[in-house]
Short mmCIF file of C-alpha atoms in Angstrom, two decimals:
data_model
loop_
_atom_site.label_atom_id
_atom_site.label_comp_id
_atom_site.label_asym_id
_atom_site.label_seq_id
_atom_site.Cartn_x
_atom_site.Cartn_y
_atom_site.Cartn_z
CA MET A 1 0.55 -0.30 0.03
CA VAL A 2 2.68 2.84 0.82
CA LYS A 3 3.87 1.46 -2.55
CA HIS A 4 1.07 2.53 -4.30
CA VAL A 5 0.46 5.91 -2.68
CA GLU A 6 4.25 6.99 -3.34
CA TRP A 7 4.03 6.30 -7.56
CA LYS A 8 0.62 7.90 -6.97
CA GLN A 9 2.36 11.30 -5.54
CA ARG A 10 5.12 10.34 -8.01
CA ALA A 11 1.88 11.00 -11.28
CA GLU A 12 1.14 13.67 -9.64
CA ALA A 13 4.76 14.99 -10.00
CA GLY A 14 4.53 13.87 -13.36
CA ALA A 15 1.12 16.22 -13.66
CA LEU A 16 2.97 19.15 -12.24
CA LEU A 17 6.14 18.97 -14.88
CA SER A 18 4.71 18.37 -18.11
CA ILE A 19 2.40 21.13 -16.74
CA ALA A 20 5.29 23.53 -15.66
CA VAL A 21 7.31 22.39 -18.79
CA TYR A 22 4.21 23.85 -21.24
CA LEU A 23 4.10 26.59 -19.59
CA LEU A 24 7.68 28.10 -20.72
CA LEU A 25 7.18 26.38 -23.80
CA ALA A 26 3.73 27.94 -24.66
CA ALA A 27 5.96 31.19 -24.03
CA GLY A 28 9.31 31.31 -25.21
CA LYS A 29 7.09 29.36 -28.35
CA LEU A 30 4.38 32.60 -28.51
CA PHE A 31 6.87 34.98 -27.89
CA ALA A 32 10.08 33.21 -30.91
CA GLY A 33 7.14 33.34 -33.05
CA SER A 34 5.36 36.80 -32.74
CA ALA A 35 9.40 37.98 -32.51
CA ALA A 36 10.48 35.42 -35.62
CA GLY A 37 7.04 35.89 -37.85
CA SER A 38 6.15 32.10 -37.92
CA ASP A 39 2.38 30.81 -38.02
CA GLY A 40 3.71 27.48 -37.10
CA VAL A 41 5.80 28.42 -34.04
CA LYS A 42 2.79 30.08 -32.26
CA ALA A 43 0.21 27.41 -33.45
CA ASP A 44 2.27 25.28 -31.45
CA GLY A 45 2.60 28.08 -28.84
CA TRP A 46 -1.07 27.81 -27.86
CA ASN A 47 -0.79 23.87 -28.54
CA ASN A 48 1.28 24.05 -25.52
CA LEU A 49 -0.85 26.43 -24.02
CA SER A 50 -4.00 23.61 -24.33
CA ASP A 51 -1.77 20.87 -22.26
CA VAL A 52 -1.40 23.12 -19.76
CA ILE A 53 -5.18 22.62 -20.25
CA ALA A 54 -5.41 19.58 -20.36
CA SER A 55 -2.49 18.56 -17.76
CA ALA A 56 -4.04 21.45 -15.07
CA ALA A 57 -6.90 18.65 -15.12
CA VAL A 58 -4.88 15.94 -14.41
CA TYR A 59 -3.96 17.18 -11.63
CA ILE A 60 -6.61 18.59 -10.15
CA GLY A 61 -8.78 15.60 -11.11
CA MET A 62 -6.12 13.02 -9.13
CA LYS A 63 -5.88 16.06 -6.12
CA ILE A 64 -9.87 15.39 -5.69
CA ALA A 65 -9.88 11.42 -7.05
CA LYS A 66 -7.04 10.39 -3.37
CA LYS A 67 -9.91 12.17 -1.56
CA PRO A 68 -11.73 8.97 0.74
CA ARG A 69 -15.07 7.87 -0.17
CA ASP A 70 -18.18 8.84 2.23
CA ARG A 71 -21.95 9.14 2.76
CA ASN A 72 -22.34 9.93 -0.66
CA HIS A 73 -19.69 8.68 -2.53
CA PRO A 74 -19.72 5.41 -1.31
CA TYR A 75 -17.11 4.26 -4.07
CA GLY A 76 -15.03 7.16 -3.51
CA HIS A 77 -14.14 9.77 -5.68
CA SER A 78 -12.21 8.30 -8.36
CA ARG A 79 -13.97 9.12 -11.44
CA ALA A 80 -13.16 13.15 -11.13
CA GLU A 81 -10.51 12.63 -12.77
CA ASN A 82 -11.82 11.31 -15.99
CA ILE A 83 -14.28 14.22 -15.21
CA SER A 84 -11.66 17.04 -15.44
CA SER A 85 -9.94 15.16 -18.22
CA LEU A 86 -13.39 15.96 -20.38
CA LEU A 87 -14.11 19.34 -20.13
CA ALA A 88 -10.22 19.50 -20.71
CA ALA A 89 -10.88 18.27 -24.03
CA PHE A 90 -13.70 21.04 -24.90
CA LEU A 91 -11.48 23.09 -23.92
CA MET A 92 -8.03 22.06 -26.26
CA MET A 93 -11.24 21.67 -28.78
CA SER A 94 -12.63 25.06 -28.56
CA ILE A 95 -8.36 26.41 -28.81
CA GLY A 96 -7.74 23.96 -32.26
CA ILE A 97 -10.91 25.84 -33.51
CA ASP A 98 -8.72 28.93 -32.92
CA VAL A 99 -6.17 27.99 -35.17
CA VAL A 100 -7.13 26.16 -37.75
CA ILE A 101 -9.30 29.48 -38.66
CA SER A 102 -6.52 30.85 -37.90
CA GLY A 103 -4.23 29.45 -40.05
CA ALA A 104 -6.40 28.83 -42.92
CA GLY A 105 -7.26 32.01 -42.71
CA THR A 106 -3.26 33.41 -43.28
CA LEU A 107 -2.99 31.14 -45.64
CA LEU A 108 -6.18 31.70 -48.48
CA HIS A 109 -6.47 35.47 -47.85
CA GLY A 110 -2.99 36.92 -46.07
CA GLY A 111 -0.97 36.65 -49.26
CA LYS A 112 3.05 36.57 -49.93
CA LYS A 113 5.07 36.87 -46.21
CA ALA A 114 8.25 37.10 -45.30
CA ALA A 115 10.10 33.85 -44.33
CA PRO A 116 10.45 32.93 -41.38
CA ASP A 117 13.48 34.19 -38.80
CA TRP A 118 15.96 30.60 -37.76
CA LEU A 119 15.60 31.52 -34.73
CA ALA A 120 11.50 30.01 -34.75
CA ALA A 121 13.30 26.78 -36.55
CA ALA A 122 15.73 26.72 -33.53
CA VAL A 123 13.27 27.26 -31.12
CA ALA A 124 10.94 24.41 -32.34
CA LEU A 125 14.34 21.77 -32.34
CA ALA A 126 14.88 22.20 -29.15
CA SER A 127 10.95 21.32 -27.87
CA THR A 128 11.39 18.32 -30.18
CA ALA A 129 13.84 17.52 -27.64
CA VAL A 130 12.41 18.28 -24.41
CA MET A 131 9.29 17.00 -24.78
CA LEU A 132 10.82 13.89 -26.40
CA LEU A 133 12.53 13.55 -22.75
CA ILE A 134 9.20 14.63 -20.74
CA TYR A 135 7.50 11.88 -23.23
CA ALA A 136 10.13 9.02 -21.71
CA VAL A 137 9.37 9.92 -18.19
CA ASN A 138 5.11 10.39 -17.76
CA ALA A 139 4.73 7.57 -20.09
CA ARG A 140 6.95 4.86 -17.19
CA LEU A 141 5.38 6.70 -14.28
CA ALA A 142 1.62 6.02 -16.26
CA ARG A 143 2.56 2.68 -16.69
CA ARG A 144 4.30 1.71 -13.11
CA THR A 145 0.59 3.96 -11.67
CA ASN A 146 -1.43 1.62 -14.11
CA SER A 147 -2.65 5.69 -14.33
CA ALA A 148 -4.49 6.23 -17.71
CA ALA A 149 -5.40 9.92 -17.72
CA LEU A 150 -1.50 10.03 -17.16
CA ALA A 151 -1.34 7.53 -19.81
CA ALA A 152 -3.01 9.83 -21.83
CA VAL A 153 -0.67 13.30 -20.97
CA ALA A 154 2.63 10.93 -22.31
CA LYS A 155 0.43 10.31 -25.50
CA ASP A 156 0.14 14.19 -26.12
CA ASN A 157 3.65 14.64 -25.23
CA LEU A 158 4.53 12.56 -27.78
CA SER A 159 2.61 14.49 -29.73
CA ASP A 160 3.55 17.58 -29.57
CA ALA A 161 6.84 16.33 -29.77
CA LEU A 162 5.95 15.69 -33.28
CA VAL A 163 3.87 18.62 -33.54
CA SER A 164 7.49 20.80 -33.07
CA ALA A 165 8.61 18.97 -35.46
CA GLY A 166 5.82 19.08 -37.84
CA ALA A 167 6.38 23.11 -37.70
CA ALA A 168 9.95 23.18 -38.12
CA ILE A 169 9.93 21.61 -41.02
CA GLY A 170 7.32 24.15 -41.92
CA ILE A 171 10.03 27.10 -41.24
CA VAL A 172 13.27 25.70 -43.05
CA GLY A 173 10.60 24.87 -45.98
CA ALA A 174 9.50 29.40 -45.92
CA ARG A 175 12.87 30.01 -45.54
CA LEU A 176 13.57 27.76 -48.77
CA GLU A 177 11.18 30.42 -51.12
CA TRP A 178 7.35 28.18 -50.18
CA PRO A 179 5.92 30.76 -47.65
CA TRP A 180 2.77 28.83 -47.55
CA LEU A 181 4.72 26.52 -46.36
CA ASP A 182 4.51 27.75 -42.07
CA PRO A 183 0.85 28.75 -42.21
CA LEU A 184 -0.12 25.04 -43.64
CA ALA A 185 2.13 24.08 -41.16
CA ALA A 186 -0.40 25.72 -38.18
CA LEU A 187 -3.60 24.86 -39.99
CA ILE A 188 -2.34 21.38 -39.85
CA ILE A 189 -0.71 22.49 -35.66
CA GLY A 190 -4.33 23.52 -35.04
CA ALA A 191 -6.07 20.63 -36.44
CA ILE A 192 -4.15 18.11 -35.01
CA ILE A 193 -5.09 19.72 -31.74
CA CYS A 194 -8.91 19.19 -32.32
CA LYS A 195 -7.98 15.69 -33.08
CA THR A 196 -6.33 14.80 -29.62
CA ALA A 197 -9.00 16.95 -27.72
CA TRP A 198 -11.68 14.37 -29.57
CA GLU A 199 -10.02 11.86 -29.05
CA VAL A 200 -9.56 12.63 -24.93
CA PHE A 201 -12.66 12.76 -24.93
CA MET A 202 -13.57 9.69 -26.85
CA GLU A 203 -11.95 7.42 -24.08
CA THR A 204 -13.02 9.53 -21.26
CA ALA A 205 -16.57 9.33 -22.49
CA HIS A 206 -16.30 5.20 -23.55
CA THR A 207 -14.76 5.54 -19.18
CA LEU A 208 -17.62 7.21 -17.87
CA THR A 209 -20.21 4.36 -19.10
CA ASP A 210 -18.83 1.82 -17.66
CA GLY A 211 -16.98 0.46 -21.34
CA PHE A 212 -13.77 -1.11 -20.84
CA ASP A 213 -11.35 -3.81 -22.82
CA GLU A 214 -12.80 -6.36 -24.32
CA ARG A 215 -9.46 -8.12 -24.50
CA LYS A 216 -8.02 -7.73 -21.59
CA LEU A 217 -11.07 -8.60 -20.08
CA ALA A 218 -10.77 -12.50 -22.26
CA VAL A 219 -6.91 -12.10 -20.50
CA TYR A 220 -8.14 -11.94 -17.30
CA ARG A 221 -10.89 -14.95 -17.90
CA GLU A 222 -8.10 -17.02 -18.95
CA GLU A 223 -5.86 -17.00 -15.71
CA ILE A 224 -8.53 -17.19 -13.09
CA ALA A 225 -10.22 -20.39 -15.37
CA ALA A 226 -6.74 -21.67 -14.92
CA VAL A 227 -6.62 -21.37 -10.93
CA GLY A 228 -6.90 -24.69 -8.65
CA GLY A 229 -10.17 -25.25 -7.46
CA VAL A 230 -11.99 -23.04 -10.36
CA ARG A 231 -14.10 -25.48 -12.67
CA ASP A 232 -15.36 -22.42 -14.67
CA VAL A 233 -15.86 -18.98 -15.61
CA ALA A 234 -19.68 -17.90 -15.89
CA ASP A 235 -19.64 -13.93 -15.35
CA ILE A 236 -16.84 -11.65 -15.62
CA LYS A 237 -17.06 -7.59 -16.35
CA ALA A 238 -14.73 -4.63 -15.10
CA ARG A 239 -15.04 -1.07 -15.21
CA THR A 240 -11.99 1.42 -14.29
CA LEU A 241 -12.74 4.20 -11.11
CA GLY A 242 -9.59 6.46 -12.11
CA ASN A 243 -6.82 4.76 -12.48
CA ASP A 244 -8.25 1.70 -10.61
CA ILE A 245 -9.75 -1.14 -12.80
CA VAL A 246 -12.64 -2.67 -9.84
CA LEU A 247 -13.16 -6.71 -11.83
CA GLU A 248 -16.31 -8.58 -11.18
CA VAL A 249 -16.50 -12.58 -11.53
CA THR A 250 -18.54 -15.45 -10.68
CA ILE A 251 -16.72 -18.47 -10.68
CA ARG A 252 -18.33 -21.97 -10.41
CA VAL A 253 -16.51 -24.97 -8.31
CA ASP A 254 -17.07 -28.73 -6.89
CA SER A 255 -20.71 -28.43 -5.23
CA ARG A 256 -18.72 -30.35 -2.58
CA LEU A 257 -16.10 -27.96 -1.27
CA THR A 258 -16.55 -26.50 1.89
CA VAL A 259 -17.43 -22.86 2.53
CA ALA A 260 -13.41 -22.25 3.82
CA LYS A 261 -12.20 -23.83 0.62
CA SER A 262 -14.40 -22.11 -1.60
CA HIS A 263 -13.10 -18.99 -0.29
CA GLU A 264 -9.94 -20.14 -0.73
CA ILE A 265 -10.09 -20.66 -3.94
CA ALA A 266 -11.83 -16.62 -4.00
CA ASP A 267 -9.12 -15.34 -2.47
CA GLU A 268 -6.67 -17.22 -4.46
CA VAL A 269 -7.98 -15.35 -7.21
CA GLU A 270 -8.00 -12.01 -6.27
CA ARG A 271 -4.55 -12.11 -5.47
CA LEU A 272 -3.18 -13.86 -8.73
CA MET A 273 -5.42 -10.37 -10.16
CA LYS A 274 -3.65 -7.86 -8.19
CA LYS A 275 -0.46 -9.80 -8.87
CA ARG A 276 -0.72 -9.61 -12.96
CA HIS A 277 -3.10 -6.59 -13.10
CA ASN A 278 -2.25 -5.02 -10.23
CA ILE A 279 -6.27 -5.19 -9.72
CA ARG A 280 -6.82 -3.59 -5.67
CA ALA A 281 -10.40 -4.60 -6.24
CA THR A 282 -11.35 -7.69 -7.61
CA HIS A 283 -14.95 -9.44 -6.08
CA VAL A 284 -15.45 -12.72 -6.19
CA HIS A 285 -18.85 -14.78 -6.38
CA VAL A 286 -18.88 -18.25 -5.45
CA GLU A 287 -21.62 -20.78 -7.18
CA PRO A 288 -21.41 -23.98 -7.09
CA GLU A 289 -21.51 -26.39 -10.23
CA ALA A 290 -24.04 -28.57 -9.99
CA GLN A 291 -26.36 -25.72 -8.72
CA VAL A 292 -25.58 -23.98 -12.33
CA ASP A 293 -26.26 -26.94 -14.22
CA ARG A 294 -29.50 -27.60 -13.01
CA GLN A 295 -30.57 -24.22 -13.21
CA GLY A 296 -28.62 -24.10 -17.47
#
């Protein structure tokens, strides 16, 4: 339990790290983009500003999710993390749409524009390197904490690294007498922001409606069926509360077993799921095999 709490705290630290880095990158890119005349870098700055919102929402959600259960929340507050992500998706989408409109307007009606300064390309390339490093840190923390929200942040970190690389390519192209390439890069970056917002929305909505990966359920079923004393897995379902998985399984055992022996088998199922998949809440219902056969 102590180790679990320690990694939870590290996950929060990862979200805070993302917020700090995104704030610095957003400020730097918006300033450099304006000074160097690069629509692509400015759009990337707005992209990072939207990431600040998403990372802040994840951090706030993590803090609320740590609150213990109370009379009005018997299952705890874990889903606060998902609700924060949902709100962040709407804010990210609004920023993305604004960047798309701005980039499209410059591309279609801006006429000839001076090529951005090489400073903008240097900023974009430096940002690419920084975001790849942050991605590696957060991806590792997400795996260790089983945090879907932090995994989404890590995925966004990688996306941002690619966006910054794309902005740099747009600037280089503009310096090579293709002035339309920089505003085109801004338009594409805006579209990527919208795409990321849509993916966050869909994933969060899937979680909040108790959706769960069927492939994981199939693995759980196979492993539980192999536990000694389990004759069959009659039913299995799971849902996600914050970054915790709640698994409910009905197993069939020999009807001649004692209550104590059946309880031992159920305990073994719980231990197995916790050890192999870090599932802290596995609810096991035991049914006698003969009784199930008569009812069927």
